[in-house]
Amino acid sequence: MPKTNFRGNEFSALGLNSAYSSKYTRIWQILRDAGAPDFRHRQIFKAIFQDRITRFSDMVALPKPLRLKLATEFGDEILSLKRVATKESEQAEKTLYALPSGERVEAVSLKFQAGWESFCISSQSGCGFGCTFCATGKLGLLRNMTADEITDQLLDFHFHGRTIDSVSFMGMGEALSNVHTFDALRLMTHPALFALSPRRITVSTIGIVPQMERLASDFPQVNLTLSLHTPFNEQRTEMMPISRKYPIPMLMEALDRHVRETRRKTYIAYVLIRGVNDTRDHAKALAKLINARFQNGRLLHVSLITFNEIASAPGSFARSKNSSARLFQNILLQNNVKTTIRASFGNDIDAACGQLSANYASS
Ligand code: SF4
């Protein structure tokens, strides 16, 4: 991670929901209350984010009483979640974590041939939105993750020697329905902590319109992906009950506002499911929907994703044939819609990003 460039007074301007919503702000508070000099903050964050020191007791640059105080306050381990299991394939690695209260979440790292690594993280344990094609939704919402728990997934990979090139909120949960996601974004982009460029972060949503607006205003450089999955509102309401509250026309207007405000390329995720949403009619209607948007949808990009049959519990859904996926893509391209078929890594280990499995109800 980039070199720590931090001053205590800068940290106080972090802007988290409350001074105690993150261990990093609590560390700052503890040191301030103890009258510790500013350089102690820098030592601690350097130890975590540059030297990859995982325990307070190993921060030998700190006086012993301070190490003990921090360990008493937080426990000796910096991480609040624990690795339970990992599964690896050539290009993907799935890690299952236990939260302190016992619920399970998972994160996936995807290795690209160009040499960079992308991390797909969770924001909730389970999910309450009940999308019919999604295994996580079958669990219901167990709980929101805190900002520390969300970012600890990245910190764990960092402690295992990995470089965090890019991050997407496409694991378990609907990121924009968890208010702590915004605090997590502050931690991830803070120069003293993860120091990630907001342009390397993508938030994926099923379309929680007010929070899409907040994202554009608070983090205009963070990428937004809207999971649409069908251009027909009636069908979307069957597949994704959120469409009752935020129907497709409202989502499209929100996308227009997002593009106008941020001037950034904005993504539409579309999981292709055989015979459900992969027909010519769907492709044509999707193209029409996009062409009718702000600047003819010039800044909208459709990511076509192959459905992960392993991860998704409902047996009635199947992956589109390759020929259908190509035809679907060609219809979009012929209608001037920018689109790619996303390489689907990790299906063999049940780790397709955006459709993480929820098989741990019994684990
Ligand atoms: Fe929740 Fe996303 Fe699954 Fe829908 S697709 S149930 S929002 S995790």
mmCIF file of C-alpha atoms and ligand atoms in Angstrom:
data_model
loop_
_atom_site.group_PDB
_atom_site.id
_atom_site.type_symbol
_atom_site.label_atom_id
_atom_site.label_comp_id
_atom_site.label_asym_id
_atom_site.label_seq_id
_atom_site.Cartn_x
_atom_site.Cartn_y
_atom_site.Cartn_z
ATOM 1 C CA MET A 1 0.000 0.000 0.000
ATOM 2 C CA PRO A 2 1.149 3.598 -0.542
ATOM 3 C CA LYS A 3 3.361 5.182 2.075
ATOM 4 C CA THR A 4 1.457 6.441 5.091
ATOM 5 C CA ASN A 5 0.990 10.171 4.785
ATOM 6 C CA PHE A 6 -0.863 11.084 7.883
ATOM 7 C CA ARG A 7 -1.287 13.811 10.446
ATOM 8 C CA GLY A 8 -3.466 13.357 13.530
ATOM 9 C CA ASN A 9 -5.535 16.435 12.820
ATOM 10 C CA GLU A 10 -6.207 15.182 9.281
ATOM 11 C CA PHE A 11 -7.507 11.958 10.710
ATOM 12 C CA SER A 12 -10.056 13.792 12.827
ATOM 13 C CA ALA A 13 -11.565 15.014 9.567
ATOM 14 C CA LEU A 14 -12.177 11.453 8.386
ATOM 15 C CA GLY A 15 -15.904 12.063 8.599
ATOM 16 C CA LEU A 16 -17.139 8.724 9.858
ATOM 17 C CA ASN A 17 -20.671 8.466 11.206
ATOM 18 C CA SER A 18 -19.439 8.610 14.758
ATOM 19 C CA ALA A 19 -16.025 8.845 16.349
ATOM 20 C CA TYR A 20 -16.361 5.228 17.464
ATOM 21 C CA SER A 21 -17.591 3.578 14.291
ATOM 22 C CA SER A 22 -14.155 2.276 13.382
ATOM 23 C CA LYS A 23 -11.189 0.861 15.260
ATOM 24 C CA TYR A 24 -9.019 3.363 13.427
ATOM 25 C CA THR A 25 -10.918 6.325 14.840
ATOM 26 C CA ARG A 26 -10.948 4.632 18.261
ATOM 27 C CA ILE A 27 -7.178 4.202 18.154
ATOM 28 C CA TRP A 28 -6.887 7.870 17.326
ATOM 29 C CA GLN A 29 -9.222 8.734 20.217
ATOM 30 C CA ILE A 30 -7.346 6.532 22.704
ATOM 31 C CA LEU A 31 -4.015 8.081 21.796
ATOM 32 C CA ARG A 32 -5.441 11.575 21.939
ATOM 33 C CA ASP A 33 -7.016 10.925 25.360
ATOM 34 C CA ALA A 34 -3.684 9.561 26.591
ATOM 35 C CA GLY A 35 -1.908 12.703 25.340
ATOM 36 C CA ALA A 36 0.315 10.604 23.061
ATOM 37 C CA PRO A 37 2.339 12.493 20.444
ATOM 38 C CA ASP A 38 1.081 12.509 16.842
ATOM 39 C CA PHE A 39 3.837 10.242 15.598
ATOM 40 C CA ARG A 40 2.331 7.326 17.561
ATOM 41 C CA HIS A 41 -0.634 7.301 15.169
ATOM 42 C CA ARG A 42 1.743 7.209 12.267
ATOM 43 C CA GLN A 43 3.699 4.346 13.832
ATOM 44 C CA ILE A 44 0.547 2.277 14.320
ATOM 45 C CA PHE A 45 -0.847 2.823 10.843
ATOM 46 C CA LYS A 46 2.574 2.264 9.292
ATOM 47 C CA ALA A 47 2.811 -1.016 11.233
ATOM 48 C CA ILE A 48 -0.554 -2.168 9.909
ATOM 49 C CA PHE A 49 -0.570 -0.848 6.360
ATOM 50 C CA GLN A 50 3.105 -0.976 5.409
ATOM 51 C CA ASP A 51 4.784 -3.504 7.678
ATOM 52 C CA ARG A 52 1.754 -5.866 7.727
ATOM 53 C CA ILE A 53 1.989 -6.394 11.481
ATOM 54 C CA THR A 54 -1.089 -8.293 12.549
ATOM 55 C CA ARG A 55 -0.906 -8.005 16.365
ATOM 56 C CA PHE A 56 -0.608 -5.034 18.691
ATOM 57 C CA SER A 57 1.857 -6.991 20.834
ATOM 58 C CA ASP A 58 4.226 -7.195 17.832
ATOM 59 C CA MET A 59 4.349 -3.413 17.349
ATOM 60 C CA VAL A 60 7.696 -3.137 19.054
ATOM 61 C CA ALA A 61 8.139 0.502 18.092
ATOM 62 C CA LEU A 62 5.399 1.351 20.605
ATOM 63 C CA PRO A 63 5.990 1.531 24.355
ATOM 64 C CA LYS A 64 4.874 -1.690 26.060
ATOM 65 C CA PRO A 65 2.111 -0.039 28.159
ATOM 66 C CA LEU A 66 0.563 1.347 24.968
ATOM 67 C CA ARG A 67 0.705 -2.054 23.258
ATOM 68 C CA LEU A 68 -1.033 -3.562 26.263
ATOM 69 C CA LYS A 69 -3.660 -0.834 26.322
ATOM 70 C CA LEU A 70 -4.481 -1.358 22.652
ATOM 71 C CA ALA A 71 -4.584 -5.135 23.067
ATOM 72 C CA THR A 72 -6.901 -4.765 26.056
ATOM 73 C CA GLU A 73 -9.171 -2.458 24.116
ATOM 74 C CA PHE A 74 -9.340 -4.393 20.834
ATOM 75 C CA GLY A 75 -7.894 -7.833 21.519
ATOM 76 C CA ASP A 76 -4.367 -8.514 20.353
ATOM 77 C CA GLU A 77 -5.343 -9.300 16.754
ATOM 78 C CA ILE A 78 -5.936 -6.304 14.503
ATOM 79 C CA LEU A 79 -8.489 -8.226 12.443
ATOM 80 C CA SER A 80 -11.997 -8.518 13.802
ATOM 81 C CA LEU A 81 -12.947 -11.428 11.545
ATOM 82 C CA LYS A 82 -11.366 -14.844 11.253
ATOM 83 C CA ARG A 83 -10.507 -16.944 8.230
ATOM 84 C CA VAL A 84 -12.501 -20.176 8.358
ATOM 85 C CA ALA A 85 -11.680 -21.740 5.000
ATOM 86 C CA THR A 86 -10.238 -20.990 1.596
ATOM 87 C CA LYS A 87 -10.750 -22.616 -1.784
ATOM 88 C CA GLU A 88 -8.472 -21.928 -4.711
ATOM 89 C CA SER A 89 -8.575 -22.385 -8.433
ATOM 90 C CA GLU A 90 -6.152 -21.107 -11.045
ATOM 91 C CA GLN A 91 -7.647 -17.646 -11.244
ATOM 92 C CA ALA A 92 -9.786 -17.292 -8.143
ATOM 93 C CA GLU A 93 -9.556 -17.782 -4.442
ATOM 94 C CA LYS A 94 -12.572 -17.780 -2.170
ATOM 95 C CA THR A 95 -12.155 -17.072 1.523
ATOM 96 C CA LEU A 96 -14.820 -17.770 4.081
ATOM 97 C CA TYR A 97 -14.759 -15.595 7.208
ATOM 98 C CA ALA A 98 -16.477 -15.788 10.573
ATOM 99 C CA LEU A 99 -17.638 -12.490 12.018
ATOM 100 C CA PRO A 100 -17.110 -11.989 15.776
ATOM 101 C CA SER A 101 -20.784 -12.842 16.330
ATOM 102 C CA GLY A 102 -20.397 -16.082 14.366
ATOM 103 C CA GLU A 103 -22.114 -15.301 11.062
ATOM 104 C CA ARG A 104 -20.272 -16.244 7.884
ATOM 105 C CA VAL A 105 -19.349 -14.020 4.952
ATOM 106 C CA GLU A 106 -17.007 -14.530 2.043
ATOM 107 C CA ALA A 107 -14.672 -12.672 -0.242
ATOM 108 C CA VAL A 108 -13.160 -13.675 -3.559
ATOM 109 C CA SER A 109 -9.928 -12.609 -5.171
ATOM 110 C CA LEU A 110 -9.689 -12.792 -8.936
ATOM 111 C CA LYS A 111 -6.308 -12.881 -10.628
ATOM 112 C CA PHE A 112 -6.184 -11.377 -14.082
ATOM 113 C CA GLN A 113 -3.639 -12.405 -16.703
ATOM 114 C CA ALA A 114 -2.406 -8.825 -17.008
ATOM 115 C CA GLY A 115 -1.057 -9.324 -13.488
ATOM 116 C CA TRP A 116 -3.448 -7.421 -11.271
ATOM 117 C CA GLU A 117 -5.744 -8.777 -8.637
ATOM 118 C CA SER A 118 -9.299 -7.736 -7.915
ATOM 119 C CA PHE A 119 -11.131 -8.381 -4.657
ATOM 120 C CA CYS A 120 -14.832 -8.971 -4.405
ATOM 121 C CA ILE A 121 -16.034 -8.333 -0.849
ATOM 122 C CA SER A 122 -19.215 -8.720 1.193
ATOM 123 C CA SER A 123 -21.150 -5.986 2.958
ATOM 124 C CA GLN A 124 -23.806 -8.032 4.754
ATOM 125 C CA SER A 125 -24.140 -11.528 6.129
ATOM 126 C CA GLY A 126 -27.070 -12.893 4.156
ATOM 127 C CA CYS A 127 -29.373 -10.480 2.386
ATOM 128 C CA GLY A 128 -32.982 -9.466 2.836
ATOM 129 C CA PHE A 129 -33.864 -8.576 -0.749
ATOM 130 C CA GLY A 130 -34.899 -12.035 -1.908
ATOM 131 C CA CYS A 131 -33.812 -11.993 -5.552
ATOM 132 C CA THR A 132 -35.059 -15.317 -6.865
ATOM 133 C CA PHE A 133 -31.858 -16.349 -8.660
ATOM 134 C CA CYS A 134 -29.559 -15.655 -5.723
ATOM 135 C CA ALA A 135 -28.487 -18.090 -3.031
ATOM 136 C CA THR A 136 -27.469 -15.371 -0.588
ATOM 137 C CA GLY A 137 -30.998 -14.009 -0.681
ATOM 138 C CA LYS A 138 -32.303 -17.374 0.508
ATOM 139 C CA LEU A 139 -30.608 -16.808 3.869
ATOM 140 C CA GLY A 140 -32.439 -13.589 4.593
ATOM 141 C CA LEU A 141 -30.543 -10.760 6.209
ATOM 142 C CA LEU A 142 -28.519 -11.983 9.173
ATOM 143 C CA ARG A 143 -26.873 -8.650 9.794
ATOM 144 C CA ASN A 144 -25.084 -5.671 8.316
ATOM 145 C CA MET A 145 -21.323 -5.790 8.532
ATOM 146 C CA THR A 146 -19.567 -2.904 10.277
ATOM 147 C CA ALA A 147 -17.128 -0.693 8.404
ATOM 148 C CA ASP A 148 -14.240 -2.505 10.115
ATOM 149 C CA GLU A 149 -15.587 -5.930 9.175
ATOM 150 C CA ILE A 150 -16.053 -4.864 5.562
ATOM 151 C CA THR A 151 -12.525 -3.470 5.297
ATOM 152 C CA ASP A 152 -11.016 -6.303 7.354
ATOM 153 C CA GLN A 153 -11.614 -8.596 4.376
ATOM 154 C CA LEU A 154 -9.106 -6.448 2.473
ATOM 155 C CA LEU A 155 -6.813 -6.139 5.457
ATOM 156 C CA ASP A 156 -6.702 -9.924 5.745
ATOM 157 C CA PHE A 157 -5.620 -10.249 2.110
ATOM 158 C CA HIS A 158 -3.077 -7.467 2.731
ATOM 159 C CA PHE A 159 -1.707 -9.377 5.742
ATOM 160 C CA HIS A 160 -1.360 -12.409 3.469
ATOM 161 C CA GLY A 161 0.986 -10.391 1.263
ATOM 162 C CA ARG A 162 -1.470 -9.434 -1.431
ATOM 163 C CA THR A 163 -1.661 -6.142 -3.315
ATOM 164 C CA ILE A 164 -5.148 -4.682 -3.409
ATOM 165 C CA ASP A 165 -5.416 -3.429 -7.000
ATOM 166 C CA SER A 166 -9.171 -3.071 -7.180
ATOM 167 C CA VAL A 167 -12.217 -3.838 -5.080
ATOM 168 C CA SER A 168 -15.846 -4.505 -5.864
ATOM 169 C CA PHE A 169 -18.785 -4.747 -3.499
ATOM 170 C CA MET A 170 -20.258 -7.749 -5.264
ATOM 171 C CA GLY A 171 -20.044 -10.348 -2.542
ATOM 172 C CA MET A 172 -22.793 -11.148 -0.105
ATOM 173 C CA GLY A 173 -25.358 -8.479 0.542
ATOM 174 C CA GLU A 174 -26.670 -5.275 -0.962
ATOM 175 C CA ALA A 175 -23.957 -2.725 -0.237
ATOM 176 C CA LEU A 176 -26.153 0.351 -0.499
ATOM 177 C CA SER A 177 -28.651 -0.905 2.057
ATOM 178 C CA ASN A 178 -25.898 -0.958 4.689
ATOM 179 C CA VAL A 179 -25.131 2.501 6.031
ATOM 180 C CA HIS A 180 -21.669 1.282 7.130
ATOM 181 C CA THR A 181 -20.686 0.868 3.476
ATOM 182 C CA PHE A 182 -20.124 4.628 3.320
ATOM 183 C CA ASP A 183 -17.812 4.511 6.342
ATOM 184 C CA ALA A 184 -15.997 1.562 4.778
ATOM 185 C CA LEU A 185 -15.462 3.618 1.612
ATOM 186 C CA ARG A 186 -13.957 6.404 3.747
ATOM 187 C CA LEU A 187 -11.552 3.953 5.373
ATOM 188 C CA MET A 188 -10.635 2.380 2.039
ATOM 189 C CA THR A 189 -9.842 5.720 0.413
ATOM 190 C CA HIS A 190 -8.231 7.427 3.415
ATOM 191 C CA PRO A 191 -4.553 8.191 2.663
ATOM 192 C CA ALA A 192 -3.421 7.058 6.120
ATOM 193 C CA LEU A 193 -5.192 3.707 5.852
ATOM 194 C CA PHE A 194 -5.910 1.649 2.739
ATOM 195 C CA ALA A 195 -5.212 4.629 0.448
ATOM 196 C CA LEU A 196 -7.119 3.086 -2.446
ATOM 197 C CA SER A 197 -8.042 5.252 -5.389
ATOM 198 C CA PRO A 198 -11.844 5.592 -5.508
ATOM 199 C CA ARG A 199 -11.576 4.854 -9.227
ATOM 200 C CA ARG A 200 -10.437 1.345 -8.313
ATOM 201 C CA ILE A 201 -13.576 0.703 -6.251
ATOM 202 C CA THR A 202 -16.920 -0.453 -7.626
ATOM 203 C CA VAL A 203 -20.175 -0.524 -5.717
ATOM 204 C CA SER A 204 -22.802 -2.836 -7.105
ATOM 205 C CA THR A 205 -26.470 -2.308 -6.292
ATOM 206 C CA ILE A 206 -29.860 -3.679 -7.199
ATOM 207 C CA GLY A 207 -31.013 -0.047 -7.262
ATOM 208 C CA ILE A 208 -31.560 1.622 -3.904
ATOM 209 C CA VAL A 209 -32.182 4.993 -5.506
ATOM 210 C CA PRO A 210 -31.600 7.397 -2.557
ATOM 211 C CA GLN A 211 -28.307 5.683 -1.732
ATOM 212 C CA MET A 212 -27.214 5.752 -5.381
ATOM 213 C CA GLU A 213 -27.630 9.510 -5.130
ATOM 214 C CA ARG A 214 -25.649 9.654 -1.906
ATOM 215 C CA LEU A 215 -22.864 7.634 -3.506
ATOM 216 C CA ALA A 216 -22.669 10.061 -6.442
ATOM 217 C CA SER A 217 -22.459 13.030 -4.116
ATOM 218 C CA ASP A 218 -20.128 11.561 -1.445
ATOM 219 C CA PHE A 219 -17.931 9.432 -3.722
ATOM 220 C CA PRO A 220 -18.320 10.653 -7.313
ATOM 221 C CA GLN A 221 -15.169 8.795 -8.400
ATOM 222 C CA VAL A 222 -16.336 5.402 -7.135
ATOM 223 C CA ASN A 223 -17.719 3.234 -9.940
ATOM 224 C CA LEU A 224 -21.376 2.275 -9.842
ATOM 225 C CA THR A 225 -22.845 -0.939 -11.226
ATOM 226 C CA LEU A 226 -26.602 -1.344 -11.408
ATOM 227 C CA SER A 227 -27.711 -4.988 -11.434
ATOM 228 C CA LEU A 228 -30.600 -4.868 -13.889
ATOM 229 C CA HIS A 229 -30.952 -8.430 -15.251
ATOM 230 C CA THR A 230 -34.009 -7.737 -17.416
ATOM 231 C CA PRO A 231 -35.388 -4.708 -19.246
ATOM 232 C CA PHE A 232 -39.000 -5.658 -18.422
ATOM 233 C CA ASN A 233 -40.318 -4.257 -15.164
ATOM 234 C CA GLU A 234 -42.933 -6.946 -14.603
ATOM 235 C CA GLN A 235 -40.331 -9.671 -14.960
ATOM 236 C CA ARG A 236 -37.832 -7.734 -12.845
ATOM 237 C CA THR A 237 -40.372 -7.480 -10.059
ATOM 238 C CA GLU A 238 -40.720 -11.279 -10.149
ATOM 239 C CA MET A 239 -36.953 -11.778 -10.143
ATOM 240 C CA MET A 240 -36.062 -8.849 -7.880
ATOM 241 C CA PRO A 241 -38.829 -7.673 -5.558
ATOM 242 C CA ILE A 242 -37.027 -4.327 -5.046
ATOM 243 C CA SER A 243 -38.523 -3.313 -8.399
ATOM 244 C CA ARG A 244 -41.856 -2.776 -6.667
ATOM 245 C CA LYS A 245 -40.306 0.100 -4.782
ATOM 246 C CA TYR A 246 -37.888 1.310 -7.440
ATOM 247 C CA PRO A 247 -39.234 0.320 -10.861
ATOM 248 C CA ILE A 248 -37.035 0.374 -13.953
ATOM 249 C CA PRO A 249 -38.041 3.889 -15.153
ATOM 250 C CA MET A 250 -37.023 5.272 -11.753
ATOM 251 C CA LEU A 251 -33.719 3.373 -11.913
ATOM 252 C CA MET A 252 -32.984 4.706 -15.375
ATOM 253 C CA GLU A 253 -33.623 8.263 -14.221
ATOM 254 C CA ALA A 254 -31.286 7.648 -11.272
ATOM 255 C CA LEU A 255 -28.638 6.374 -13.699
ATOM 256 C CA ASP A 256 -29.058 9.514 -15.809
ATOM 257 C CA ARG A 257 -28.543 11.697 -12.746
ATOM 258 C CA HIS A 258 -25.513 9.627 -11.746
ATOM 259 C CA VAL A 259 -23.911 9.974 -15.170
ATOM 260 C CA ARG A 260 -24.713 13.698 -15.368
ATOM 261 C CA GLU A 261 -23.257 14.324 -11.943
ATOM 262 C CA THR A 262 -20.162 12.134 -12.105
ATOM 263 C CA ARG A 263 -19.454 12.172 -15.871
ATOM 264 C CA ARG A 264 -18.156 8.669 -15.376
ATOM 265 C CA LYS A 265 -18.753 5.442 -17.200
ATOM 266 C CA THR A 266 -21.486 3.594 -15.330
ATOM 267 C CA TYR A 267 -22.125 -0.121 -15.529
ATOM 268 C CA ILE A 268 -25.228 -2.226 -15.914
ATOM 269 C CA ALA A 269 -24.754 -5.826 -14.781
ATOM 270 C CA TYR A 270 -26.856 -8.401 -16.565
ATOM 271 C CA VAL A 271 -26.635 -12.054 -15.524
ATOM 272 C CA LEU A 272 -27.666 -14.208 -18.484
ATOM 273 C CA ILE A 273 -30.059 -16.990 -17.465
ATOM 274 C CA ARG A 274 -31.088 -19.526 -20.071
ATOM 275 C CA GLY A 275 -34.580 -18.958 -21.452
ATOM 276 C CA VAL A 276 -35.355 -16.427 -18.735
ATOM 277 C CA ASN A 277 -33.681 -13.175 -19.770
ATOM 278 C CA ASP A 278 -31.377 -14.108 -22.673
ATOM 279 C CA THR A 279 -33.778 -13.893 -25.633
ATOM 280 C CA ARG A 280 -33.588 -11.583 -28.660
ATOM 281 C CA ASP A 281 -36.560 -9.649 -27.276
ATOM 282 C CA HIS A 282 -34.683 -9.004 -24.057
ATOM 283 C CA ALA A 283 -31.602 -7.836 -25.934
ATOM 284 C CA LYS A 284 -33.589 -5.518 -28.185
ATOM 285 C CA ALA A 285 -35.579 -4.066 -25.286
ATOM 286 C CA LEU A 286 -32.381 -3.553 -23.279
ATOM 287 C CA ALA A 287 -30.769 -1.726 -26.197
ATOM 288 C CA LYS A 288 -33.845 0.473 -26.566
ATOM 289 C CA LEU A 289 -33.831 1.262 -22.846
ATOM 290 C CA ILE A 290 -30.182 2.312 -22.959
ATOM 291 C CA ASN A 291 -30.416 4.274 -26.197
ATOM 292 C CA ALA A 292 -33.175 6.382 -24.618
ATOM 293 C CA ARG A 293 -30.937 7.530 -21.765
ATOM 294 C CA PHE A 294 -28.899 10.692 -21.235
ATOM 295 C CA GLN A 295 -26.610 11.224 -24.259
ATOM 296 C CA ASN A 296 -28.073 8.055 -25.811
ATOM 297 C CA GLY A 297 -26.536 5.967 -23.066
ATOM 298 C CA ARG A 298 -23.029 6.833 -24.279
ATOM 299 C CA LEU A 299 -21.544 6.394 -20.781
ATOM 300 C CA LEU A 300 -23.476 3.240 -19.941
ATOM 301 C CA HIS A 301 -21.721 -0.087 -20.342
ATOM 302 C CA VAL A 302 -23.453 -3.455 -20.110
ATOM 303 C CA SER A 303 -21.491 -6.224 -18.367
ATOM 304 C CA LEU A 304 -22.979 -9.539 -19.419
ATOM 305 C CA ILE A 305 -22.253 -12.219 -16.839
ATOM 306 C CA THR A 306 -22.704 -15.911 -17.226
ATOM 307 C CA PHE A 307 -24.927 -17.393 -14.548
ATOM 308 C CA ASN A 308 -23.176 -19.501 -11.929
ATOM 309 C CA GLU A 309 -25.260 -22.640 -11.600
ATOM 310 C CA ILE A 310 -23.219 -24.005 -8.728
ATOM 311 C CA ALA A 311 -23.552 -20.969 -6.520
ATOM 312 C CA SER A 312 -27.187 -20.327 -7.146
ATOM 313 C CA ALA A 313 -29.522 -22.631 -5.384
ATOM 314 C CA PRO A 314 -32.704 -22.579 -7.510
ATOM 315 C CA GLY A 315 -32.513 -25.581 -9.816
ATOM 316 C CA SER A 316 -34.802 -24.054 -12.429
ATOM 317 C CA PHE A 317 -32.185 -21.513 -13.505
ATOM 318 C CA ALA A 318 -29.405 -22.442 -15.899
ATOM 319 C CA ARG A 319 -26.518 -20.730 -17.601
ATOM 320 C CA SER A 320 -27.161 -19.337 -21.094
ATOM 321 C CA LYS A 321 -25.648 -21.215 -23.998
ATOM 322 C CA ASN A 322 -22.520 -19.535 -25.356
ATOM 323 C CA SER A 323 -24.304 -19.006 -28.671
ATOM 324 C CA SER A 324 -27.189 -17.183 -26.929
ATOM 325 C CA ALA A 325 -24.767 -15.010 -24.982
ATOM 326 C CA ARG A 326 -22.917 -14.066 -28.176
ATOM 327 C CA LEU A 327 -26.170 -13.327 -30.011
ATOM 328 C CA PHE A 328 -27.341 -11.193 -27.094
ATOM 329 C CA GLN A 329 -24.087 -9.268 -27.140
ATOM 330 C CA ASN A 330 -24.225 -8.795 -30.921
ATOM 331 C CA ILE A 331 -27.711 -7.312 -30.754
ATOM 332 C CA LEU A 332 -26.499 -4.802 -28.171
ATOM 333 C CA LEU A 333 -23.420 -3.940 -30.236
ATOM 334 C CA GLN A 334 -25.504 -3.520 -33.413
ATOM 335 C CA ASN A 335 -27.561 -0.992 -31.453
ATOM 336 C CA ASN A 336 -24.483 0.954 -30.354
ATOM 337 C CA VAL A 337 -24.581 -0.293 -26.793
ATOM 338 C CA LYS A 338 -21.143 -0.842 -25.277
ATOM 339 C CA THR A 339 -20.958 -4.296 -23.799
ATOM 340 C CA THR A 340 -18.593 -7.034 -22.749
ATOM 341 C CA ILE A 341 -19.145 -10.595 -21.623
ATOM 342 C CA ARG A 342 -17.408 -10.792 -18.294
ATOM 343 C CA ALA A 343 -14.911 -13.600 -17.979
ATOM 344 C CA SER A 344 -16.468 -15.908 -15.453
ATOM 345 C CA PHE A 345 -13.750 -17.029 -13.082
ATOM 346 C CA GLY A 346 -14.132 -19.237 -10.124
ATOM 347 C CA ASN A 347 -17.263 -21.157 -11.029
ATOM 348 C CA ASP A 348 -15.357 -24.337 -10.240
ATOM 349 C CA ILE A 349 -14.910 -23.238 -6.648
ATOM 350 C CA ASP A 350 -18.363 -21.751 -6.335
ATOM 351 C CA ALA A 351 -16.936 -18.269 -6.362
ATOM 352 C CA ALA A 352 -18.415 -16.364 -9.257
ATOM 353 C CA CYS A 353 -18.335 -12.777 -8.177
ATOM 354 C CA GLY A 354 -21.763 -11.297 -7.716
ATOM 355 C CA GLN A 355 -23.349 -14.634 -6.990
ATOM 356 C CA LEU A 356 -21.507 -15.826 -3.966
ATOM 357 C CA SER A 357 -22.936 -18.903 -2.482
ATOM 358 C CA ALA A 358 -24.644 -19.188 0.835
ATOM 359 C CA ASN A 359 -23.903 -22.751 1.629
ATOM 360 C CA TYR A 360 -22.738 -21.925 5.097
ATOM 361 C CA ALA A 361 -26.127 -21.914 6.701
ATOM 362 C CA SER A 362 -25.133 -25.376 7.798
ATOM 363 C CA SER A 363 -21.422 -24.770 8.306
HETATM 364 FE FE1 SF4 B 1 -29.308 -9.692 -2.094
HETATM 365 FE FE2 SF4 B 1 -27.842 -9.090 -4.224
HETATM 366 FE FE3 SF4 B 1 -28.662 -11.603 -3.789
HETATM 367 FE FE4 SF4 B 1 -30.445 -9.734 -4.490
HETATM 368 S S1 SF4 B 1 -28.719 -10.475 -5.748
HETATM 369 S S2 SF4 B 1 -30.694 -11.284 -2.866
HETATM 370 S S3 SF4 B 1 -29.608 -7.949 -3.455
HETATM 371 S S4 SF4 B 1 -27.224 -10.458 -2.519
#
